[in-house]
Amino acid sequence: MKELVRELGDVVSTDAAVLEEHSRDTSRAEPGGLPAAVVRVHSATEVQTVLRWATTHRVPVSVRGAGTGVSGGALAYPGGLVVSLAAMNQVLEIDAPNRIAEVDPGIIVDQLDQAAAAHELMYAPDPVSYQTATIGGTVDTNAGGLRCLAHGVTRDVIAGLEVVLADGRLIRTGSRTRKNSTGYDLTGLFIGSEGTLGVVTRVIARLKPRPVGEAVTFSAQFPTMAAAGAAVATIMASATTPEMLELMDRNSIDIVQRHFPSAVAAEGEALLVGQTIGTDAQQQAEAVVSACRDAGALLAEAGGGEELLDTRRMVNPALNAAGLALSCDVAVPPSRLAEMFERIDDISVQTGYPVNTCAHAGDGNMHPSVLAANDSAEEVAAAEHVLTLITEAALDMGGVISGEHRIGSLKTGMLAQQFDPDTLDLQHQLKGFFDPVGILSPGRAI
Amino acid sequence: MKELVRELGDVVSTDAAVLEEHSRDTSRAEPGGLPAAVVRVHSATEVQTVLRWATTHRVPVSVRGAGTGVSGGALAYPGGLVVSLAAMNQVLEIDAPNRIAEVDPGIIVDQLDQAAAAHELMYAPDPVSYQTATIGGTVDTNAGGLRCLAHGVTRDVIAGLEVVLADGRLIRTGSRTRKNSTGYDLTGLFIGSEGTLGVVTRVIARLKPRPVGEAVTFSAQFPTMAAAGAAVATIMASATTPEMLELMDRNSIDIVQRHFPSAVAAEGEALLVGQTIGTDAQQQAEAVVSACRDAGALLAEAGGGEELLDTRRMVNPALNAAGLALSCDVAVPPSRLAEMFERIDDISVQTGYPVNTCAHAGDGNMHPSVLAANDSAEEVAAAEHVLTLITEAALDMGGVISGEHRIGSLKTGMLAQQFDPDTLDLQHQLKGFFDPVGILSPGRAI
């Protein structure tokens, strides 16, 4: 460690408050103890120095942007190093004619989007934490967001990366051209690898034209979640893809209203809200509303305000305020949504635990949550069991155990249900190829 | 070999005509000799058997769909095995509500698109060879096509794969959900790996709604390629992305007219043709035409017929008919197109070789060709040198040595100019990880 301090100076901190502050993300995962040091790097060269040192001394490294992850991926290792990229936070270039941005990994997603907006462009992925999350973190997790229904997830918009490997080598992937047929797709491989294959030190992102025309919000209330799920399947099989299509169940609406009493009221067991954007936004929104009515909506209207979407955005804060919420992140093919919601109801009835479900419905991605009555091991285990049953139901329907939050340190136990043994083995071997000593977020992601 | 024949029976052919027929692709690359056998597999299990045998006996394997590749990727190895996937050619499922197709690797691209069309969906990537190329081949090469400007290349539409590894293990990547945040992105890694990392035995593809509304073709003639390039940069920086945006230089137009005299005539040094589709297609096409006029087009009109696009599609057949055409496949950021075309003109003047350039202009991807006067080694080397100068010019502009045709066996010599040493080393090491004995298309792609 002295060697590292000598080489890097005061970017290496062992201050107890700093260690504490950098030891967890926003998930319920608990670090086993404090890291030995936090290294707040300012350059790729510093990252190379840190990883070389860590490989030589076999010290585990966790990588951190803003710590907004929800799967325990950035949790500190006791006695390990935390590499924080938060200080590498500049927009290096907006190449507007080619719709490319080149940025440091520590820049906040919203800051990149705002820099793009100055050129009438946008950086599309908008995880709920877009005002605090860093680009590097969203690359490591392949983050989604509300508008990824129409514009794709992080993987769909990243053109290239600069990455420092575990042994300190620096490599570059991708290109700034629109097409590139050279070499293996290392860009895609690093995206979503949760910092286990390398540390991203620069990001080349593709921007899109900022949608012009009005945004029209629509909403529909349904007597059951299954009815809402059927409506979503119909909408997603139609020619019109809304910009956003979000769903909340009764429990989610209630919990939002309990904690934010001014939030919009809604009848029925399910509230579908969304937005269309463009010159024909009103017409598109009316097509969606019409599909909702055909699917049995109690009330459906186009032209509501942005506050309807705010209700959706309040679910996470309300759950956090409500106490110990355990949630999962499954995804199923959109046509199976109705069936999936019925299964969740059945599981809730069978276990006696109420479940709140909100969903990026158009993507078939949902976040069922269970509130644990207290933090006793038994109670948490019982709540976890409810989520396990829900996850197994999703797998039965050709779904996945994570749609957008990834695996981190919380969900590795379920990987063997998602992958056949040879496929999972290959991933472990690939991790060993990139990081033979196993210093980069060992034991996580795969 | 007897062992393999015993296990697989008459799917293993050593017939001289079959060997000859399966030994080359459509590039100018020459195999060094005939393969020992062609294995026309019918199942993933047979692929596993072949690769296990080849790994055990250290026999090189080339993988082949329809042999439409243009970079020598499917060339037979003398004494090696050719695995042909052409007989695995079924559409296994069209899941219309979820816009997913699951298919065998040997199905022809157009057949998949037609199967999708029956559900008002489309499989978007349409390489010029879409009526003969197989899906597996387009996955291995990450093929583009005319309409990939608006709809993305192969990588953008593949949701998952089944792959047999060199040691015979079978793995599955991706999922049928719209979002998936589990495990490493092996799907992307195999796409474009030219058969060097594994053999794709099943493909899960994403379909899109088939565009509705009329298709409007537009065209514009320019006094110089640079002027046309500047027009393309403007169009690509505007809010309207045409469905197709193709460019031909005077030499390309002339060669088409020489070989297909009924082809459309055009004045000027450059012909830009394209198409818009949708309810506002006419309006969009007029916006493009207006941008062309502002950029100095001699003649520009919206509403021409499909035959304009046919002219573009005739360039390859005309070049083939003209004799020994050597071509390259560089891509640059669209804003650099005008400069790139000026550089090509300069190189043509300096070397005394006329160059034909046609381009998937909107993507910044172009195929400059040089006709060799004869097939003497000196003449071919001189023509190659012209292409090398052009490729170096593209690299100078932040471009890539291949936009869509990949590296195959023809372009490996230029990889060191595209990649820094550590990045290229990593790719060689990754190949070694997947295929330690080196049986799968050794020496190609990277």
Short mmCIF file of C-alpha atoms in Angstrom, two decimals, chain B residues 143 174 181 186 193 256 277 317 336 357 370 389 398 437:
data_model
loop_
_atom_site.label_atom_id
_atom_site.label_comp_id
_atom_site.label_asym_id
_atom_site.label_seq_id
_atom_site.Cartn_x
_atom_site.Cartn_y
_atom_site.Cartn_z
CA ALA B 143 -23.48 -8.25 -42.39
CA GLY B 174 -28.92 -14.26 -25.11
CA SER B 181 -28.97 -8.27 -17.91
CA LEU B 186 -21.48 -13.69 -25.69
CA SER B 193 -16.22 -13.47 -35.32
CA VAL B 256 -23.13 -0.46 -65.01
CA ILE B 277 -40.74 4.84 -46.46
CA PRO B 317 -22.50 -7.80 -61.07
CA ARG B 336 -15.54 13.11 -43.47
CA THR B 357 -16.47 4.00 -55.78
CA VAL B 370 -9.73 -1.01 -58.97
CA LEU B 389 -3.45 3.91 -49.96
CA GLY B 398 -10.82 7.93 -37.83
CA VAL B 437 -5.70 -25.99 -30.66
#
